[in-house]
Amino acid sequence: MKNDGLMFVISGPSGAGKGTVVKELVKKDNIEVSISATTRQARKGETDGVHYHFLTKEQFQKMIDENGFLEYAQYCDNFYGSPRKQAEEWTKQGKDVIFEIEVQGCEQIKKNNPDCVTIFIMPPSMEVLEKRLRGRGTETDEEVIQKRLARAKEEILKAPEYDYIVINGPLEECVDDVLSIINAEKLKSKRFRF
Amino acid sequence: MKNDGLMFVISGPSGAGKGTVVKELVKKDNIEVSISATTRQARKGETDGVHYHFLTKEQFQKMIDENGFLEYAQYCDNFYGSPRKQAEEWTKQGKDVIFEIEVQGCEQIKKNNPDCVTIFIMPPSMEVLEKRLRGRGTETDEEVIQKRLARAKEEILKAPEYDYIVINGPLEECVDDVLSIINAEKLKSKRFRF
């Protein structure tokens, strides 16, 4: 008896460390990470099909029209979306699929796929979040950092809407917590095939 | 932030191996096993407060009257019940409490405690179940074995009413599965204290 894989949305504010968690998860057997599609230009070092699927606006619109996205959204003139086809192929093969998604996209993917499981990665404290945002070193403009912190606070208010909340203190514990969730979700009686 | 512990009901047909699973779980930190109360006579080798709390019918009735049981039932003239007080003390200390309960008792404990989590331990197959029932060697009467198998089949039909179903193949995997469930349940956003 081989059950279908499940879809897991991993979300959380910028600086919570969700990217690092996802990088660890994908090392495990039977877990795949969905690669987003975007209409923005590839940056230096980004490879099509690895970091993103880079599409033209026309290609992206065509996929929208064909119901090709589990969720999509527009930020600053660019579109971002989670392609449906590859994810559904993986789950049919019994693989679990992780979507690393902005807080805004989670509601949409859950609406389109009530069976998908949503996990909010929470920073251990606002102090740690601020330290992480500053520590990245990509942004030193105080105003930008304050804006990101304010946005993170707003996003944290959405945490109760998720199925699970995992605090990202020590990385290994956080990854183990997510793996527990993945395992336990497969054991739910509603997913059991008699 | 220390959350209350949770209550977990572990149930399943005779021969599924739930007792063995519970014995492994109780070795873990922060997991306690509820000791049932009964009005039946202690058997040789059984110690009061270890295997059961042995009570008189009067004592048992008094506890019923005082709402002292999370669930109780009568089998063959004897009463069996899960005492409330100790379990609630443990959960307040942040410990998780396991109840090893017959399939019949699960519905009652869930009704009295909607927050408790129910896990059905499933034998890997009816063949294995039969082998285990025969292998115990305590019962060689074919009629008794057939009756137990028939009862196990009836009990397995109740599995979809549980929150989780764990197949007890290799013991270690089964224990890991239950530990995943315990961990994941604590990460549910509804249990998160903001």
Short mmCIF file of C-alpha atoms in Angstrom, two decimals:
data_model
loop_
_atom_site.label_atom_id
_atom_site.label_comp_id
_atom_site.label_asym_id
_atom_site.label_seq_id
_atom_site.Cartn_x
_atom_site.Cartn_y
_atom_site.Cartn_z
CA MET A 1 0.00 0.00 0.00
CA LYS A 2 1.62 3.21 -1.17
CA ASN A 3 -0.17 6.42 -0.28
CA ASP A 4 0.10 9.63 -2.24
CA GLY A 5 2.57 12.16 -0.91
CA LEU A 6 1.33 15.31 0.76
CA MET A 7 1.85 19.01 0.12
CA PHE A 8 3.38 21.12 2.87
CA VAL A 9 3.50 24.89 2.82
CA ILE A 10 6.38 26.40 4.75
CA SER A 11 5.96 30.05 5.39
CA GLY A 12 7.01 32.72 7.84
CA PRO A 13 8.42 36.21 8.01
CA SER A 14 11.63 37.17 6.27
CA GLY A 15 14.45 36.42 8.72
CA ALA A 16 12.67 33.49 10.39
CA GLY A 17 15.02 31.16 8.56
CA LYS A 18 12.52 29.22 6.45
CA GLY A 19 14.94 28.97 3.54
CA THR A 20 17.56 27.28 5.72
CA VAL A 21 14.97 24.85 7.06
CA VAL A 22 13.81 23.95 3.55
CA LYS A 23 17.42 23.35 2.45
CA GLU A 24 17.75 20.74 5.20
CA LEU A 25 14.41 19.10 4.43
CA VAL A 26 15.20 18.56 0.78
CA LYS A 27 18.20 16.43 1.77
CA LYS A 28 15.77 13.81 3.08
CA ASP A 29 14.48 10.94 1.00
CA ASN A 30 11.12 11.34 -0.57
CA ILE A 31 10.84 15.10 -0.02
CA GLU A 32 10.86 17.44 -3.00
CA VAL A 33 10.79 21.21 -3.06
CA SER A 34 8.56 22.99 -5.51
CA ILE A 35 10.39 25.48 -7.71
CA SER A 36 8.47 28.70 -8.14
CA ALA A 37 7.87 30.37 -11.46
CA THR A 38 8.48 34.08 -11.83
CA THR A 39 8.41 36.78 -14.47
CA ARG A 40 11.26 38.73 -12.88
CA GLN A 41 14.68 38.77 -14.47
CA ALA A 42 17.16 36.11 -13.34
CA ARG A 43 19.81 37.60 -11.07
CA LYS A 44 23.50 36.79 -11.33
CA GLY A 45 24.09 33.21 -10.22
CA GLU A 46 20.44 32.15 -10.62
CA THR A 47 19.74 29.22 -12.91
CA ASP A 48 16.46 28.60 -14.72
CA GLY A 49 14.79 25.49 -13.33
CA VAL A 50 16.95 25.50 -10.20
CA HIS A 51 16.27 28.76 -8.37
CA TYR A 52 13.15 29.63 -10.34
CA HIS A 53 11.40 28.82 -13.55
CA PHE A 54 11.90 32.12 -15.39
CA LEU A 55 8.92 32.86 -17.59
CA THR A 56 7.81 35.73 -19.79
CA LYS A 57 4.64 37.56 -18.77
CA GLU A 58 2.86 35.87 -21.66
CA GLN A 59 3.96 32.39 -20.57
CA PHE A 60 2.95 33.15 -16.99
CA GLN A 61 -0.47 34.45 -18.06
CA LYS A 62 -1.02 31.35 -20.18
CA MET A 63 -0.31 29.15 -17.13
CA ILE A 64 -2.76 31.19 -15.05
CA ASP A 65 -5.42 30.73 -17.73
CA GLU A 66 -4.80 26.98 -17.81
CA ASN A 67 -5.11 26.69 -14.00
CA GLY A 68 -1.42 25.83 -13.92
CA PHE A 69 -0.70 27.40 -10.53
CA LEU A 70 -1.59 26.24 -7.04
CA GLU A 71 -1.15 29.88 -6.04
CA TYR A 72 0.32 32.97 -7.62
CA ALA A 73 0.75 36.59 -6.68
CA GLN A 74 2.13 39.83 -8.01
CA TYR A 75 4.84 41.77 -6.16
CA CYS A 76 6.30 44.99 -7.54
CA ASP A 77 5.22 44.38 -11.14
CA ASN A 78 6.49 40.79 -11.17
CA PHE A 79 4.49 37.59 -10.90
CA TYR A 80 5.44 34.63 -8.71
CA GLY A 81 3.63 31.31 -8.65
CA SER A 82 3.74 27.66 -7.58
CA PRO A 83 3.33 25.37 -10.60
CA ARG A 84 0.72 22.68 -10.14
CA LYS A 85 1.83 19.96 -12.55
CA GLN A 86 5.21 18.95 -11.14
CA ALA A 87 3.88 19.02 -7.56
CA GLU A 88 0.97 16.76 -8.44
CA GLU A 89 3.26 14.35 -10.28
CA TRP A 90 5.49 14.11 -7.22
CA THR A 91 2.62 13.46 -4.81
CA LYS A 92 1.27 10.76 -7.12
CA GLN A 93 4.69 9.10 -6.89
CA GLY A 94 4.30 9.11 -3.09
CA LYS A 95 6.71 12.01 -2.57
CA ASP A 96 5.99 14.89 -0.24
CA VAL A 97 6.27 18.35 -1.73
CA ILE A 98 7.41 21.44 0.16
CA PHE A 99 6.36 24.91 -0.94
CA GLU A 100 8.33 27.79 0.50
CA ILE A 101 5.81 30.54 0.19
CA GLU A 102 5.27 34.09 1.40
CA VAL A 103 2.62 34.50 4.06
CA GLN A 104 0.33 36.09 1.47
CA GLY A 105 0.37 33.02 -0.76
CA CYS A 106 -0.49 30.52 1.93
CA GLU A 107 -4.18 31.35 2.16
CA GLN A 108 -4.60 30.87 -1.59
CA ILE A 109 -2.83 27.52 -1.76
CA LYS A 110 -4.84 26.23 1.23
CA LYS A 111 -8.09 27.36 -0.44
CA ASN A 112 -7.17 25.59 -3.70
CA ASN A 113 -5.88 22.52 -1.80
CA PRO A 114 -7.66 22.08 1.53
CA ASP A 115 -5.65 18.92 2.10
CA CYS A 116 -2.31 20.69 2.09
CA VAL A 117 -0.64 21.20 5.45
CA THR A 118 0.59 24.65 6.44
CA ILE A 119 3.54 25.28 8.74
CA PHE A 120 4.54 28.68 10.05
CA ILE A 121 8.23 29.09 10.89
CA MET A 122 8.44 31.47 13.81
CA PRO A 123 11.60 33.30 14.87
CA PRO A 124 12.43 32.53 18.52
CA SER A 125 12.00 36.23 19.39
CA MET A 126 11.77 39.63 17.75
CA GLU A 127 15.30 40.34 18.98
CA VAL A 128 16.66 37.30 17.14
CA LEU A 129 14.66 38.21 14.04
CA GLU A 130 16.13 41.72 14.04
CA LYS A 131 19.63 40.34 14.53
CA ARG A 132 19.14 37.96 11.60
CA LEU A 133 17.78 40.69 9.35
CA ARG A 134 20.71 42.95 10.20
CA GLY A 135 23.23 40.10 10.09
CA ARG A 136 22.48 39.33 6.47
CA GLY A 137 24.46 42.40 5.63
CA THR A 138 22.58 42.84 2.36
CA GLU A 139 20.68 45.77 3.82
CA THR A 140 22.12 48.43 6.05
CA ASP A 141 19.58 51.16 5.46
CA GLU A 142 17.87 51.58 8.84
CA GLU A 143 14.57 52.60 7.28
CA VAL A 144 14.44 49.43 5.17
CA ILE A 145 15.24 47.26 8.21
CA GLN A 146 12.50 48.95 10.23
CA LYS A 147 10.04 48.38 7.38
CA ARG A 148 10.95 44.69 7.23
CA LEU A 149 10.56 44.33 10.98
CA ALA A 150 7.15 45.97 10.85
CA ARG A 151 6.12 43.63 8.03
CA ALA A 152 7.44 40.62 9.98
CA LYS A 153 5.30 41.63 12.96
CA GLU A 154 2.24 41.81 10.75
CA GLU A 155 3.02 38.42 9.25
CA ILE A 156 3.46 36.83 12.68
CA LEU A 157 -0.14 37.84 13.44
CA LYS A 158 -1.15 35.38 10.69
CA ALA A 159 0.52 32.44 12.43
CA PRO A 160 -2.68 31.18 14.12
CA GLU A 161 -4.20 30.60 10.66
CA TYR A 162 -1.57 27.93 9.94
CA ASP A 163 -1.97 24.28 10.94
CA TYR A 164 1.34 24.20 12.81
CA ILE A 165 3.78 26.67 14.29
CA VAL A 166 7.44 25.70 14.58
CA ILE A 167 9.87 27.93 16.42
CA ASN A 168 13.18 28.16 14.61
CA GLY A 169 15.65 28.26 17.47
CA PRO A 170 18.36 25.62 16.98
CA LEU A 171 18.10 24.59 13.31
CA GLU A 172 18.30 20.85 13.95
CA GLU A 173 15.37 20.92 16.39
CA CYS A 174 13.31 22.94 13.98
CA VAL A 175 14.00 20.50 11.13
CA ASP A 176 13.15 17.55 13.41
CA ASP A 177 9.90 19.27 14.34
CA VAL A 178 8.93 19.69 10.69
CA LEU A 179 9.85 16.05 9.99
CA SER A 180 7.61 15.00 12.91
CA ILE A 181 4.76 16.95 11.38
CA ILE A 182 5.34 15.36 7.96
CA ASN A 183 5.40 11.89 9.50
CA ALA A 184 2.41 12.43 11.78
CA GLU A 185 0.27 13.89 9.01
CA LYS A 186 0.71 10.67 7.03
CA LEU A 187 -0.56 8.70 10.04
CA LYS A 188 -3.85 10.57 10.29
CA SER A 189 -6.70 8.12 10.01
CA LYS A 190 -8.37 10.25 7.32
CA ARG A 191 -5.39 9.55 5.06
CA PHE A 192 -5.48 5.82 5.68
CA ARG A 193 -6.60 3.62 2.81
CA PHE A 194 -8.60 0.65 4.05
CA MET B 1 6.74 29.31 27.91
CA LYS B 2 5.78 25.89 29.15
CA ASN B 3 2.65 24.40 27.70
CA ASP B 4 0.47 21.85 29.43
CA GLY B 5 1.09 18.25 28.48
CA LEU B 6 -1.42 16.40 26.35
CA MET B 7 -3.42 13.23 26.80
CA PHE B 8 -2.96 10.42 24.28
CA VAL B 9 -5.18 7.37 24.06
CA ILE B 10 -3.49 4.28 22.70
CA SER B 11 -5.89 1.61 21.70
CA GLY B 12 -6.22 -1.31 19.37
CA PRO B 13 -7.24 -4.93 19.24
CA SER B 14 -5.76 -7.51 21.55
CA GLY B 15 -2.64 -8.83 19.83
CA ALA B 16 -1.82 -5.57 18.03
CA GLY B 17 1.01 -5.03 20.50
CA LYS B 18 -0.16 -1.82 22.14
CA GLY B 19 1.21 -2.88 25.53
CA THR B 20 4.70 -3.32 24.09
CA VAL B 21 4.51 0.07 22.41
CA VAL B 22 3.41 1.75 25.64
CA LYS B 23 6.29 0.11 27.54
CA GLU B 24 8.73 1.75 25.12
CA LEU B 25 7.03 5.14 25.28
CA VAL B 26 7.18 5.35 29.06
CA LYS B 27 10.98 5.13 28.88
CA LYS B 28 11.01 8.58 27.28
CA ASP B 29 11.33 11.78 29.28
CA ASN B 30 8.19 13.63 30.04
CA ILE B 31 5.80 10.80 29.16
CA GLU B 32 3.73 9.16 31.90
CA VAL B 33 1.36 6.25 31.64
CA SER B 34 -1.97 6.39 33.41
CA ILE B 35 -2.56 3.46 35.76
CA SER B 36 -6.09 2.12 35.52
CA ALA B 37 -8.28 1.43 38.50
CA THR B 38 -10.17 -1.85 38.74
CA THR B 39 -12.43 -3.71 41.08
CA ARG B 40 -11.13 -7.10 40.00
CA GLN B 41 -8.88 -9.12 42.29
CA ALA B 42 -5.13 -8.64 41.93
CA ARG B 43 -3.54 -11.60 40.17
CA LYS B 44 -0.31 -13.19 41.28
CA GLY B 45 2.58 -10.84 40.61
CA GLU B 46 0.38 -7.74 40.27
CA THR B 47 1.14 -4.81 42.58
CA ASP B 48 -1.35 -2.18 43.66
CA GLY B 49 -0.42 1.20 42.17
CA VAL B 50 1.88 -0.38 39.59
CA HIS B 51 -0.24 -2.68 37.43
CA TYR B 52 -3.58 -1.32 38.61
CA HIS B 53 -5.10 0.64 41.42
CA PHE B 54 -7.12 -2.12 43.06
CA LEU B 55 -10.32 -0.71 44.51
CA THR B 56 -13.40 -2.13 46.20
CA LYS B 57 -16.71 -1.72 44.40
CA GLU B 58 -17.65 0.93 46.95
CA GLN B 59 -14.46 2.92 46.38
CA PHE B 60 -14.93 2.66 42.63
CA GLN B 61 -18.55 3.80 42.83
CA LYS B 62 -17.54 6.77 45.00
CA MET B 63 -15.00 7.82 42.37
CA ILE B 64 -17.65 7.56 39.66
CA ASP B 65 -19.97 9.75 41.74
CA GLU B 66 -17.23 12.34 42.21
CA ASN B 67 -16.46 12.47 38.47
CA GLY B 68 -13.13 10.89 39.25
CA PHE B 69 -12.78 8.96 35.99
CA LEU B 70 -12.01 10.14 32.49
CA GLU B 71 -13.68 6.94 31.33
CA TYR B 72 -14.79 3.73 32.96
CA ALA B 73 -16.49 0.55 31.86
CA GLN B 74 -17.70 -2.75 33.21
CA TYR B 75 -16.44 -6.08 31.86
CA CYS B 76 -17.55 -9.42 33.28
CA ASP B 77 -18.79 -8.04 36.58
CA ASN B 78 -15.65 -5.95 37.16
CA PHE B 79 -15.14 -2.22 36.70
CA TYR B 80 -12.15 -0.64 34.99
CA GLY B 81 -11.48 3.09 34.81
CA SER B 82 -8.93 5.81 34.05
CA PRO B 83 -8.50 8.08 37.09
CA ARG B 84 -8.74 11.77 36.27
CA LYS B 85 -6.76 13.43 39.07
CA GLN B 86 -3.25 12.04 38.49
CA ALA B 87 -3.53 12.53 34.73
CA GLU B 88 -4.56 16.16 35.11
CA GLU B 89 -1.73 16.79 37.57
CA TRP B 90 0.77 15.40 35.10
CA THR B 91 -0.50 17.46 32.18
CA LYS B 92 -0.36 20.61 34.33
CA GLN B 93 3.31 19.78 34.96
CA GLY B 94 3.82 19.74 31.19
CA LYS B 95 3.99 15.96 30.99
CA ASP B 96 2.17 13.95 28.35
CA VAL B 97 -0.04 11.16 29.59
CA ILE B 98 -0.66 7.90 27.77
CA PHE B 99 -3.82 5.89 28.35
CA GLU B 100 -3.77 2.32 27.14
CA ILE B 101 -7.44 1.70 26.70
CA GLU B 102 -9.75 -0.86 25.15
CA VAL B 103 -11.45 0.24 21.96
CA GLN B 104 -14.73 0.58 23.88
CA GLY B 105 -13.28 3.16 26.29
CA CYS B 106 -11.84 5.46 23.66
CA GLU B 107 -15.11 7.03 22.58
CA GLN B 108 -15.95 7.95 26.18
CA ILE B 109 -12.58 9.52 26.98
CA LYS B 110 -12.71 11.54 23.74
CA LYS B 111 -16.21 12.77 24.57
CA ASN B 112 -15.12 13.85 28.07
CA ASN B 113 -11.85 15.33 26.74
CA PRO B 114 -12.23 16.50 23.16
CA ASP B 115 -8.65 17.73 23.27
CA CYS B 116 -7.19 14.30 23.86
CA VAL B 117 -5.51 12.62 20.91
CA THR B 118 -6.46 9.08 19.93
CA ILE B 119 -4.11 6.60 18.29
CA PHE B 120 -5.13 3.21 16.98
CA ILE B 121 -2.40 0.57 16.93
CA MET B 122 -3.07 -1.66 13.95
CA PRO B 123 -1.56 -5.10 13.45
CA PRO B 124 0.33 -5.28 10.14
CA SER B 125 -2.06 -7.99 8.94
CA MET B 126 -4.68 -10.40 10.25
CA GLU B 127 -2.15 -13.22 9.75
CA VAL B 128 0.34 -11.53 12.06
CA LEU B 129 -2.40 -10.79 14.58
CA GLU B 130 -3.43 -14.45 14.63
CA LYS B 131 0.19 -15.54 15.00
CA ARG B 132 0.63 -13.16 17.93
CA LEU B 133 -2.55 -14.30 19.64
CA ARG B 134 -1.52 -17.96 19.26
CA GLY B 135 2.10 -17.23 20.12
CA ARG B 136 1.21 -15.90 23.54
CA GLY B 137 0.63 -19.47 24.54
CA THR B 138 -1.77 -18.47 27.29
CA GLU B 139 -4.67 -19.70 25.24
CA THR B 140 -4.72 -22.85 23.21
CA ASP B 141 -8.44 -23.37 23.01
CA GLU B 142 -9.26 -22.92 19.32
CA GLU B 143 -12.72 -21.58 20.05
CA VAL B 144 -11.33 -18.84 22.33
CA ILE B 145 -8.75 -17.85 19.70
CA GLN B 146 -11.43 -17.65 17.01
CA LYS B 147 -13.57 -15.49 19.29
CA ARG B 148 -10.66 -13.12 19.93
CA LEU B 149 -9.93 -12.88 16.22
CA ALA B 150 -13.56 -12.08 15.48
CA ARG B 151 -13.51 -9.39 18.19
CA ALA B 152 -10.25 -7.96 16.80
CA LYS B 153 -11.85 -7.69 13.36
CA GLU B 154 -14.78 -5.79 14.85
CA GLU B 155 -12.42 -3.47 16.71
CA ILE B 156 -10.39 -2.76 13.58
CA LEU B 157 -13.58 -1.42 12.01
CA LYS B 158 -13.44 1.35 14.63
CA ALA B 159 -9.99 2.52 13.51
CA PRO B 160 -11.30 5.35 11.27
CA GLU B 161 -12.84 6.99 14.37
CA TYR B 162 -9.36 7.55 15.82
CA ASP B 163 -7.21 10.59 15.04
CA TYR B 164 -4.24 8.50 13.94
CA ILE B 165 -3.58 4.94 12.83
CA VAL B 166 -0.14 3.45 13.42
CA ILE B 167 0.75 0.07 11.97
CA ASN B 168 2.72 -2.00 14.43
CA GLY B 169 5.18 -3.77 12.17
CA PRO B 170 8.74 -3.34 13.43
CA LEU B 171 8.39 -2.10 17.02
CA GLU B 172 10.96 0.69 16.72
CA GLU B 173 9.21 2.23 13.71
CA CYS B 174 5.88 2.08 15.47
CA VAL B 175 7.30 3.80 18.58
CA ASP B 176 8.94 6.48 16.40
CA ASP B 177 5.61 7.04 14.66
CA VAL B 178 3.83 7.57 17.98
CA LEU B 179 6.60 9.92 19.13
CA SER B 180 6.18 11.90 15.89
CA ILE B 181 2.49 12.22 16.62
CA ILE B 182 3.15 13.38 20.19
CA ASN B 183 5.66 15.97 18.97
CA ALA B 184 3.54 17.19 16.07
CA GLU B 185 0.41 17.55 18.20
CA LYS B 186 2.31 19.99 20.45
CA LEU B 187 3.18 22.08 17.40
CA LYS B 188 -0.41 22.59 16.31
CA SER B 189 -1.14 26.29 16.16
CA LYS B 190 -4.30 25.83 18.24
CA ARG B 191 -2.08 24.73 21.15
CA PHE B 192 0.28 27.69 20.79
CA ARG B 193 0.13 30.31 23.52
CA PHE B 194 0.68 33.77 22.07
#
